[in-house]
PDB file of C-alpha atoms and ligand atoms in Angstrom:
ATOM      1  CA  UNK K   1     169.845   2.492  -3.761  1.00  0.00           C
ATOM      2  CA  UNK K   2     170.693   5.720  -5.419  1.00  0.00           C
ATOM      3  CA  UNK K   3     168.294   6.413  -8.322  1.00  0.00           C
ATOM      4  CA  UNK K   4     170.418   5.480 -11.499  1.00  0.00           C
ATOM      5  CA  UNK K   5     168.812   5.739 -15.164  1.00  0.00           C
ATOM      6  CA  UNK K   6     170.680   2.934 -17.146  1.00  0.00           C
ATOM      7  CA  UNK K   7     170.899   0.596 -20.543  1.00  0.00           C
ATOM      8  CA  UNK K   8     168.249  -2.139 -20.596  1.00  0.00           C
ATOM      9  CA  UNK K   9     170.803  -4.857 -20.923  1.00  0.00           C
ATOM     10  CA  UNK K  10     169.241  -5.938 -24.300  1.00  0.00           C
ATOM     11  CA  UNK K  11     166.900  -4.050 -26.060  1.00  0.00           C
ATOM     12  CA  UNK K  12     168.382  -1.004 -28.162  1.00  0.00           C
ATOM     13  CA  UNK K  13     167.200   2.442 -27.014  1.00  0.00           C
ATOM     14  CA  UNK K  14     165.448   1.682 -23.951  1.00  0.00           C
ATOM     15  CA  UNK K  15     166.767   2.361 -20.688  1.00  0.00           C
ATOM     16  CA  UNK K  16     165.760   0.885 -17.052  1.00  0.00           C
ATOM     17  CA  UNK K  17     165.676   1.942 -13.094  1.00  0.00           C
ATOM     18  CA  UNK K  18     165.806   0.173  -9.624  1.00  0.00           C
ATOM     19  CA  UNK K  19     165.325  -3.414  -9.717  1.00  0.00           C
ATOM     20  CA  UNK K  20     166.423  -5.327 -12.880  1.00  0.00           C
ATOM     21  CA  UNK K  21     163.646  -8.136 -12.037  1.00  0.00           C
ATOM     22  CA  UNK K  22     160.867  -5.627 -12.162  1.00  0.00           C
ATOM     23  CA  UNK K  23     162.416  -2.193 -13.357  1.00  0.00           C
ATOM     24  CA  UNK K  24     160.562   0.605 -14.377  1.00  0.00           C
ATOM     25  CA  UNK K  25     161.037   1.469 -18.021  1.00  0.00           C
ATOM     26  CA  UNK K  26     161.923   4.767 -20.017  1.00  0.00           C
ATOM     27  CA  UNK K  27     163.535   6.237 -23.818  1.00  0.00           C
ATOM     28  CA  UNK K  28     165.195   8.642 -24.612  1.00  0.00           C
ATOM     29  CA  UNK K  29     162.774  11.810 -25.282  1.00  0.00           C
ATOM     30  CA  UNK K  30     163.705  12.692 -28.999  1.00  0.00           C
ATOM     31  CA  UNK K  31     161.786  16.024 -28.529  1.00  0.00           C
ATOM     32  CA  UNK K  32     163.162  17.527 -25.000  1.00  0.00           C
ATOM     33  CA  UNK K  33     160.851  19.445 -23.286  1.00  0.00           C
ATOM     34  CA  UNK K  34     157.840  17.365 -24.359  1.00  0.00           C
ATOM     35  CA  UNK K  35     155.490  15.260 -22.892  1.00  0.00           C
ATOM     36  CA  UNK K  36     153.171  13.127 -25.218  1.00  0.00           C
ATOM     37  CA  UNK K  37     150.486  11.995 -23.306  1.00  0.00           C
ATOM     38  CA  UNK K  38     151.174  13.169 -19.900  1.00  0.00           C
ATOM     39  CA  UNK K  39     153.964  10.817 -18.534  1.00  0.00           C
ATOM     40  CA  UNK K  40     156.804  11.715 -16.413  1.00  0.00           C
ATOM     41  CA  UNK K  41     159.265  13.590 -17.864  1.00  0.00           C
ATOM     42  CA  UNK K  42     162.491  12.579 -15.835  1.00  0.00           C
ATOM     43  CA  UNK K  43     166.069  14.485 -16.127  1.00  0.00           C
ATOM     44  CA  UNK K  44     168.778  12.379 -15.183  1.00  0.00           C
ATOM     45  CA  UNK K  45     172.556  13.300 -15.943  1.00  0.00           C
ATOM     46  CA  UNK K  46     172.854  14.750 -19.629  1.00  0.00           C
ATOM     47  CA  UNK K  47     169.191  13.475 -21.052  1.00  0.00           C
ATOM     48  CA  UNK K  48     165.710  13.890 -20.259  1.00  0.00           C
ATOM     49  CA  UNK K  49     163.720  10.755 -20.378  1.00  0.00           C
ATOM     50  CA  UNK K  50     160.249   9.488 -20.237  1.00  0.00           C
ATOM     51  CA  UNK K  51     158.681   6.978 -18.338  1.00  0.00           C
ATOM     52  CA  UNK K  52     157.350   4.211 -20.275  1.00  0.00           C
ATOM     53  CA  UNK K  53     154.367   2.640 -18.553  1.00  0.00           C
ATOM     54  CA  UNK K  54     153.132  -1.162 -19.235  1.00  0.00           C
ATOM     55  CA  UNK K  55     149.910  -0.255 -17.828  1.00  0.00           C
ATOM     56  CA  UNK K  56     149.291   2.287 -20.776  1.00  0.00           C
ATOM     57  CA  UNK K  57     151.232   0.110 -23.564  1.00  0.00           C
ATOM     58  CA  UNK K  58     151.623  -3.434 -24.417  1.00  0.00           C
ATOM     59  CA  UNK K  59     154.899  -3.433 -25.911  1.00  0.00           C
ATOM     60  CA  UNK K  60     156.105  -1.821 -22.584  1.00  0.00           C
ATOM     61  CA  UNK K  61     154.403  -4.521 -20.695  1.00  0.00           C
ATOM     62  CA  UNK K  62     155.756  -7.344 -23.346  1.00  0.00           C
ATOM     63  CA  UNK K  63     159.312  -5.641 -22.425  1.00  0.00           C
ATOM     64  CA  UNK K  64     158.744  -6.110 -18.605  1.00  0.00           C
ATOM     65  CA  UNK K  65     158.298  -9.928 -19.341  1.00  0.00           C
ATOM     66  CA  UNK K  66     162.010  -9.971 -20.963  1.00  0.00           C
ATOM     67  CA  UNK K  67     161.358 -11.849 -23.780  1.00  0.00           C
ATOM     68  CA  UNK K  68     163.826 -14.177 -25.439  1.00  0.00           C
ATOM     69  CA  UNK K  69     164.104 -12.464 -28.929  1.00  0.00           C
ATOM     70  CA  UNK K  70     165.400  -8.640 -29.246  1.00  0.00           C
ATOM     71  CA  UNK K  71     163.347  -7.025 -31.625  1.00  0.00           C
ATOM     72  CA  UNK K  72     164.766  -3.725 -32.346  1.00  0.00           C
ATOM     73  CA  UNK K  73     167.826  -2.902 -33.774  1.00  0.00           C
ATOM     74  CA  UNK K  74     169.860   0.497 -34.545  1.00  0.00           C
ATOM     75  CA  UNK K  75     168.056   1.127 -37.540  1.00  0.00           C
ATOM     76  CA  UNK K  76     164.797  -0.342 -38.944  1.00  0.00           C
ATOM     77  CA  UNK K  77     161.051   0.289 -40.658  1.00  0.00           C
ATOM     78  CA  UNK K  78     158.271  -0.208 -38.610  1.00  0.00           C
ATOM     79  CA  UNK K  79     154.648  -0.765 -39.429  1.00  0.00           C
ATOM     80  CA  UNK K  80     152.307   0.288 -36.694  1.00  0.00           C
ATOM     81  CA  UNK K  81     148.988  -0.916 -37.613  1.00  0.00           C
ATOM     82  CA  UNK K  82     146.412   0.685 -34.590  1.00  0.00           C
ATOM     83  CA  UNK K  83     148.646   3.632 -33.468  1.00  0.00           C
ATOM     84  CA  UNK K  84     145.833   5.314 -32.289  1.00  0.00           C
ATOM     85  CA  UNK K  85     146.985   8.821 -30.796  1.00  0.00           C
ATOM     86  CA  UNK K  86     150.237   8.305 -30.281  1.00  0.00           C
ATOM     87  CA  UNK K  87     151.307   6.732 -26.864  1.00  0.00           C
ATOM     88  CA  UNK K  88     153.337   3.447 -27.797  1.00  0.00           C
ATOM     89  CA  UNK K  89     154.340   4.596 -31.175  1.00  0.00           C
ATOM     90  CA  UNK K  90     156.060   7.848 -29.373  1.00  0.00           C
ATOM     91  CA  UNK K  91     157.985   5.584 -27.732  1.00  0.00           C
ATOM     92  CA  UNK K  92     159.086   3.535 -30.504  1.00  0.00           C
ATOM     93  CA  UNK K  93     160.108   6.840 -32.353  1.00  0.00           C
ATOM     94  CA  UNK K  94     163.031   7.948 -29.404  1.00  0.00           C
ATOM     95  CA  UNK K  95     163.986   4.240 -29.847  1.00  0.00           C
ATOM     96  CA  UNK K  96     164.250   3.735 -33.521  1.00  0.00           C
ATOM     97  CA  UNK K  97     165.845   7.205 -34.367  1.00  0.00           C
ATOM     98  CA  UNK K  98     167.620   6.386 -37.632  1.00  0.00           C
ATOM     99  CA  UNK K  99     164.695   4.615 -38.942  1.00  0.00           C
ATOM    100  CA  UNK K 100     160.457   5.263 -39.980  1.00  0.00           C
ATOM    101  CA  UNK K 101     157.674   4.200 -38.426  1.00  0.00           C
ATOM    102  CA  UNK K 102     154.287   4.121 -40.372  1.00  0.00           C
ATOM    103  CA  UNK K 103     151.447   4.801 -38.215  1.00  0.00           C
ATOM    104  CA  UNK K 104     148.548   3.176 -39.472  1.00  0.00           C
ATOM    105  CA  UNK K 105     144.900   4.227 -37.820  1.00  0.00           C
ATOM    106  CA  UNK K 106     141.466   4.340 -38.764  1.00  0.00           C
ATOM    107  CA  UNK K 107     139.608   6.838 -36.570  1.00  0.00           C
ATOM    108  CA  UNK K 108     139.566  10.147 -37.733  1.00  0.00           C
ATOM    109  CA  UNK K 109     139.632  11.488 -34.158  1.00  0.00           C
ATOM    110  CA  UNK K 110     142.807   9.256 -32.949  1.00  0.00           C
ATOM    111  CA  UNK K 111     144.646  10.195 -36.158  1.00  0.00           C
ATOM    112  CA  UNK K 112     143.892  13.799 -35.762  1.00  0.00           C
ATOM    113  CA  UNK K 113     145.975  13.374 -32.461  1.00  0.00           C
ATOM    114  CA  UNK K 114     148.646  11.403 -33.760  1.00  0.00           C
ATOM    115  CA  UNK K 115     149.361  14.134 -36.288  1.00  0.00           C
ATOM    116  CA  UNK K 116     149.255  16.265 -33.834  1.00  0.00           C
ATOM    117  CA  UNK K 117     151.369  14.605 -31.542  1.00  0.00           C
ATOM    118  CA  UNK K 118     154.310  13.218 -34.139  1.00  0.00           C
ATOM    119  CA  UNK K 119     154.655  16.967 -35.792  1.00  0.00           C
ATOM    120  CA  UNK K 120     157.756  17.298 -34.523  1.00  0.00           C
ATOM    121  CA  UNK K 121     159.101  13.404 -34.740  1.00  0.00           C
ATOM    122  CA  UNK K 122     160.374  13.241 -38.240  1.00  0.00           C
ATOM    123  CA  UNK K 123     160.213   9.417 -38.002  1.00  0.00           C
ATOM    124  CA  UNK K 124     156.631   8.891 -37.786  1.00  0.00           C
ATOM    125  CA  UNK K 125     154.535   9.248 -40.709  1.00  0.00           C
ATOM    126  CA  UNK K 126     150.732   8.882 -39.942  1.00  0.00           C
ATOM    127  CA  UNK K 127     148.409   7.325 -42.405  1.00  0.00           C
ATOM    128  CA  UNK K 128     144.681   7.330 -42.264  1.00  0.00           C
ATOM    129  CA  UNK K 129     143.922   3.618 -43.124  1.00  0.00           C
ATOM    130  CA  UNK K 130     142.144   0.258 -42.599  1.00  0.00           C
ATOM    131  CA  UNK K 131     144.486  -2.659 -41.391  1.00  0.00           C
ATOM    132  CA  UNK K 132     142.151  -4.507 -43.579  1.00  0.00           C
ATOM    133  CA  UNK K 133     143.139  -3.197 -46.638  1.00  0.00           C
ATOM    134  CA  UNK K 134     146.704  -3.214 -46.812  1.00  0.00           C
ATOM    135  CA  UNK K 135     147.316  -2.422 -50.573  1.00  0.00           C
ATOM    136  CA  UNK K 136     144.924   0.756 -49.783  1.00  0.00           C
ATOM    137  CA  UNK K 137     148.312   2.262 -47.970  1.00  0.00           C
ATOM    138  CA  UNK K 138     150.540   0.641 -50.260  1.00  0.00           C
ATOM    139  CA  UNK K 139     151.680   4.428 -51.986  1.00  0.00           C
ATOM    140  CA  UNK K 140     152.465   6.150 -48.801  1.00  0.00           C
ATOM    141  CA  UNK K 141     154.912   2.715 -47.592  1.00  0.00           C
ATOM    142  CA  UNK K 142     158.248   3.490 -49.290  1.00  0.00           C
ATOM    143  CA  UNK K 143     160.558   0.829 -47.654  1.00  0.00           C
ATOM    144  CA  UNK K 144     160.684  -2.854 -46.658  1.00  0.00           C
ATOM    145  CA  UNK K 145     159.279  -3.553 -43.594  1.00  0.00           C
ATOM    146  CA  UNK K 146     161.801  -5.024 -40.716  1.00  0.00           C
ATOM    147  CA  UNK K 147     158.698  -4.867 -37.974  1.00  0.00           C
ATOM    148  CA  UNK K 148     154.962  -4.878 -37.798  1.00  0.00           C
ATOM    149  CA  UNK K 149     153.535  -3.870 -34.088  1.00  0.00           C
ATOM    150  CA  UNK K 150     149.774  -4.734 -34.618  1.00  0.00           C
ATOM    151  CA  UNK K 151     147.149  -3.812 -31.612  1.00  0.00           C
ATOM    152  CA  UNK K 152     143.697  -3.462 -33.394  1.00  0.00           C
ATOM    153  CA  UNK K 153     140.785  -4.261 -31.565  1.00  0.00           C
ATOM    154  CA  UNK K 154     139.384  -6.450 -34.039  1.00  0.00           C
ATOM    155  CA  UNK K 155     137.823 -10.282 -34.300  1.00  0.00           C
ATOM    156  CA  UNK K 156     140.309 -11.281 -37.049  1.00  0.00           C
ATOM    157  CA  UNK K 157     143.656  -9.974 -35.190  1.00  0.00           C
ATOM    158  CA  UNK K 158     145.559 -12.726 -37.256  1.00  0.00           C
ATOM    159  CA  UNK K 159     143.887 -12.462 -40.437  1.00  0.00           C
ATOM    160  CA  UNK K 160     145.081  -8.867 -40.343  1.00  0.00           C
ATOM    161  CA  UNK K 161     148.669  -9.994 -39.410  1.00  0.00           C
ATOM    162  CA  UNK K 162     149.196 -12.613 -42.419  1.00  0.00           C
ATOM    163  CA  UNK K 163     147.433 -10.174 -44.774  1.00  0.00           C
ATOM    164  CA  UNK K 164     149.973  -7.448 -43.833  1.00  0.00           C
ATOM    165  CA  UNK K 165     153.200  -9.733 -43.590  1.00  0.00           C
ATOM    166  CA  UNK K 166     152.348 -10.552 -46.925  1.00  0.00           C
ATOM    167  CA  UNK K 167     152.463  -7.372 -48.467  1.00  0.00           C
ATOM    168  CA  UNK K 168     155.001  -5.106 -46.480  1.00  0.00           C
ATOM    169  CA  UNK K 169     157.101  -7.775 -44.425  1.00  0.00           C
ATOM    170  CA  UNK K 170     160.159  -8.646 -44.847  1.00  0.00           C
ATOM    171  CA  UNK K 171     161.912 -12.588 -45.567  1.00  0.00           C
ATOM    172  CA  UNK K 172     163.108 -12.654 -41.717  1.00  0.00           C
ATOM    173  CA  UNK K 173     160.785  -9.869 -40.614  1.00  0.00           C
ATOM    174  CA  UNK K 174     159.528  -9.904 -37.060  1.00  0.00           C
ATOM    175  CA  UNK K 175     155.605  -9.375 -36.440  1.00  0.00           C
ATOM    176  CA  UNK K 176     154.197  -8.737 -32.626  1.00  0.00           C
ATOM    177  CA  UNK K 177     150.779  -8.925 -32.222  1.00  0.00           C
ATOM    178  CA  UNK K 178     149.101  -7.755 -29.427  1.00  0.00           C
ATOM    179  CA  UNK K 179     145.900 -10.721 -29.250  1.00  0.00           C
ATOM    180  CA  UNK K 180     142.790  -9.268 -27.640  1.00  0.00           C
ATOM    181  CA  UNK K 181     140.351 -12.326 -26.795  1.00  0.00           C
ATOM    182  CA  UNK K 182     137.516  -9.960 -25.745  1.00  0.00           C
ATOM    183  CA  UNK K 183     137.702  -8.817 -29.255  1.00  0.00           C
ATOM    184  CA  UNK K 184     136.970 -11.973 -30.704  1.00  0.00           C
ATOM    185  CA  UNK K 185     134.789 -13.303 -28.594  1.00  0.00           C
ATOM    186  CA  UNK K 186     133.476 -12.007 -25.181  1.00  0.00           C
ATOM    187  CA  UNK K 187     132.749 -14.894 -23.629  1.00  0.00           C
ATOM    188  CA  UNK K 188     134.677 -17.884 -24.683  1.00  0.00           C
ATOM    189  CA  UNK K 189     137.809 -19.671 -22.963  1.00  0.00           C
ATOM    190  CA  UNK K 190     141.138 -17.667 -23.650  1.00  0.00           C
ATOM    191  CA  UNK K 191     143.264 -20.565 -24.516  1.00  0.00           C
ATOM    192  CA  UNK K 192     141.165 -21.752 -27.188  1.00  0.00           C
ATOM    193  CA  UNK K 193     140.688 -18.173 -28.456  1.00  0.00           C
ATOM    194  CA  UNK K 194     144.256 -17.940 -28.511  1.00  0.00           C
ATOM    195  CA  UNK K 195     144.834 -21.054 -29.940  1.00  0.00           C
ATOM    196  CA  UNK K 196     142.812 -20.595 -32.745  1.00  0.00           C
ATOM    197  CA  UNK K 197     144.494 -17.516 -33.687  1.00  0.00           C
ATOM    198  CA  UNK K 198     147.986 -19.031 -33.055  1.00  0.00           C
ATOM    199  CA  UNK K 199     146.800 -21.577 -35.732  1.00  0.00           C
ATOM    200  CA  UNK K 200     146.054 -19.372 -38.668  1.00  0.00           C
ATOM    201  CA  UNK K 201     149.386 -17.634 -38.098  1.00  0.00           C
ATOM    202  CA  UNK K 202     150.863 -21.708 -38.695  1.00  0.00           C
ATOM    203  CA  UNK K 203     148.747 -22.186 -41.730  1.00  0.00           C
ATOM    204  CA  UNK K 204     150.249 -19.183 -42.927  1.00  0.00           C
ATOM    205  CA  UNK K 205     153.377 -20.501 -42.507  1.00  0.00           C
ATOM    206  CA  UNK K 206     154.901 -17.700 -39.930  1.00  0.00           C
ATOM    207  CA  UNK K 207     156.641 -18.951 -36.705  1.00  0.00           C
ATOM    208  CA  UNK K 208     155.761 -17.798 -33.058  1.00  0.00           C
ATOM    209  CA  UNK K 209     158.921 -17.478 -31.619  1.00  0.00           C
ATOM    210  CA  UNK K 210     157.697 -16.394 -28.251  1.00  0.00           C
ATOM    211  CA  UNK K 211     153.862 -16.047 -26.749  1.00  0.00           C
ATOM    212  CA  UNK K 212     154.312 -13.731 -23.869  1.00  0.00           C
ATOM    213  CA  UNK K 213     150.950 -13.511 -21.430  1.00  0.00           C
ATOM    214  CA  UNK K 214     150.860  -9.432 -20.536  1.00  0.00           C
ATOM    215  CA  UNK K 215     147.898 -10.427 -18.336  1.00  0.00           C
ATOM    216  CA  UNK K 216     149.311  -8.651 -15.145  1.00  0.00           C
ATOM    217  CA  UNK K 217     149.321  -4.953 -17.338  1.00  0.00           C
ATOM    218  CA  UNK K 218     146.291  -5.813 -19.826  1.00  0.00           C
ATOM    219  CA  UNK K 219     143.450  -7.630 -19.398  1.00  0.00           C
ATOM    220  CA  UNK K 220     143.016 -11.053 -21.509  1.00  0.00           C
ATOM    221  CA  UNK K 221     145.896  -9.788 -24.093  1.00  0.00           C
ATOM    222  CA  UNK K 222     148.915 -12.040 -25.151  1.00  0.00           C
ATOM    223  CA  UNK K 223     151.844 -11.072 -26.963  1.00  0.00           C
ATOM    224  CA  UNK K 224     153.102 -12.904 -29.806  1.00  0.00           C
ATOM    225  CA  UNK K 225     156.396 -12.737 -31.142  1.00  0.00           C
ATOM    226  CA  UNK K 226     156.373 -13.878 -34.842  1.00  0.00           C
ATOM    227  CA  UNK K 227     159.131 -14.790 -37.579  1.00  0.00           C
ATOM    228  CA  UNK K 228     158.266 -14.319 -41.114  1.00  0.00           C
TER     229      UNK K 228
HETATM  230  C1  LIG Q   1     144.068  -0.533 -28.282  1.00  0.00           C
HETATM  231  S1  LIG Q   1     144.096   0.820 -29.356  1.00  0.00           S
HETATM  232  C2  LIG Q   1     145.779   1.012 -29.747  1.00  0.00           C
HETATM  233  C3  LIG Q   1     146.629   1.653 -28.684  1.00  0.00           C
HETATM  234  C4  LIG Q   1     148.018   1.956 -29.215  1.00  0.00           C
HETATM  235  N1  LIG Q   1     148.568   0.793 -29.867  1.00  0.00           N
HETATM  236  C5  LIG Q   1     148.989   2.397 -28.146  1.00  0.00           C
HETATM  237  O1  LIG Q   1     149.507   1.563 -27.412  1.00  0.00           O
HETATM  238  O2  LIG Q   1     149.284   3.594 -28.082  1.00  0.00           O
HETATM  239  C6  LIG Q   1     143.516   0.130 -30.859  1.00  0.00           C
HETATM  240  C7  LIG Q   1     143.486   1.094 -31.993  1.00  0.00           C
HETATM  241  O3  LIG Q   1     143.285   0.374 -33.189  1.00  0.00           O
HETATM  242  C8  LIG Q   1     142.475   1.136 -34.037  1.00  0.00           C
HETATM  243  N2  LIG Q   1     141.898   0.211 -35.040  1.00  0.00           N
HETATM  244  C9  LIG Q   1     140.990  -0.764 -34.823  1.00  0.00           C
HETATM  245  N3  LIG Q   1     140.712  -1.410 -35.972  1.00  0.00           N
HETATM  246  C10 LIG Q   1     141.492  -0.858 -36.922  1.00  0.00           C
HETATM  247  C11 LIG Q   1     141.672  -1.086 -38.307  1.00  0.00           C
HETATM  248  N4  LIG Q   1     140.996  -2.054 -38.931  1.00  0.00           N
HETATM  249  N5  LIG Q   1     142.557  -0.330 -38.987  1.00  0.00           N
HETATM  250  C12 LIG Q   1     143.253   0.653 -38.353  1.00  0.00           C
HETATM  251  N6  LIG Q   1     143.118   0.933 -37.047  1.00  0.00           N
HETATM  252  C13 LIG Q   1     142.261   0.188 -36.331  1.00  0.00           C
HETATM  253  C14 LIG Q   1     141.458   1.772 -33.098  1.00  0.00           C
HETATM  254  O4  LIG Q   1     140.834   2.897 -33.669  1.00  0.00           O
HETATM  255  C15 LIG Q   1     142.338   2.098 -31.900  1.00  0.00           C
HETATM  256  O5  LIG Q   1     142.848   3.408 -31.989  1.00  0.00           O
END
């Protein structure tokens, strides 16, 4: 088959090659030329793309799974809590050109990189913050929130979910969480760590649309697609 760079049939922005049950995934590089983090740069007719790899992000490996629920749009604010230096949330900037992403991250080093890496990508803005402490970024967070991406190593993953949604999310809003069980506890059973955090997101009256096991790309992770 000739190689062919092409629309992923649902998700806005992202594009696809070879076989549509397992394709390999790329966007659109907003900043030609540029490489964030050292993957492929591929030309292919009139655009230069680059390869999005699930091993190296979750929300690349969540999109390999096909979930039910489309998630981006033409247009919409994103809050990024853990955007560490940059490689998932680069993506999400050639993908959500008309709108902002905030980049939230607490390690001085990572965010030092993130600047560094989103100087030219007028759509991220990188904020120096604990997910903890949402109303601590609440003056730099200008819009309504359509989308929270959350991956943050921590042991209360859902705690900081609900404690976001409630300040920046949108009625509607979508939240994916990226659940780490190692992170909450190193040694008990997955499901029930799972479980327990799918509960708290229930008592906080949110919906999981979709829980998506990424297993195959990350180690003991799920993906969980949320309604507000
Ligand atoms: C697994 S990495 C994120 C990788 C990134 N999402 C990507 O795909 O490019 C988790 C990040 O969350 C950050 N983090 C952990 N706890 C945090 C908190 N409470 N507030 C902000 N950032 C946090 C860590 O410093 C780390 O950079």
């Amino acid at each position: 088959m000739e190689f062919e760079i092409r629309n992923h049939p649902k998700f806005y922005n992202v594009y696809i090659s070879g076989n549509p049950e397992n394709p390999k995934l790329f966007t659109k590089n907003l900043i030609p030329g540029i490489s964030v983090y050292g993957e492929r740069l591929i030309q292919f007719r009139d655009f230069e793309y680059r390869e999005w790899d699930p091993y190296r992000s979750k929300l690349a490996a969540l999109l390999i799974k096909n979930p039910i629920h489309n998630f981006f749009s033409k247009k919409f604010n994103c809050l990024y809590l853990g955007a560490s230096s940059g490689t998932t949330i680069s993506h999400l900037s050639d993908i959500n050109t008309e709108g902002i992403i905030y980049g939230v991250e607490f390690a001085p080093r990572s965010i030092r990189q993130l600047i560094q890496n989103s100087e030219k990508r007028n759509n991220i803005i990188p904020i120096l913050g604990d997910a903890n402490l949402p109303e601590n970024y609440a003056n730099t967070i200008f819009n309504k929130i359509d989308l929270i991406y959350q991956d943050v190593a921590q042991p209360n993953q859902a705690e900081i979910a609900i404690k976001n949604s409630e300040y920046y999310l949108k009625k509607g809003g979508i939240v994916i969480l990226a659940i780490k069980s190692q992170s909450i506890d190193s040694v008990g059973n997955l499901d029930k760590i799972f479980n327990q955090e799918k509960q708290a997101i229930g008592k906080a009256n949110m919906e999981i649309l979709e829980s998506i096991s990424i297993q195959k790309h990350a180690e003991k992770h799920i993906m969980l697609i949320i309604k507000k």
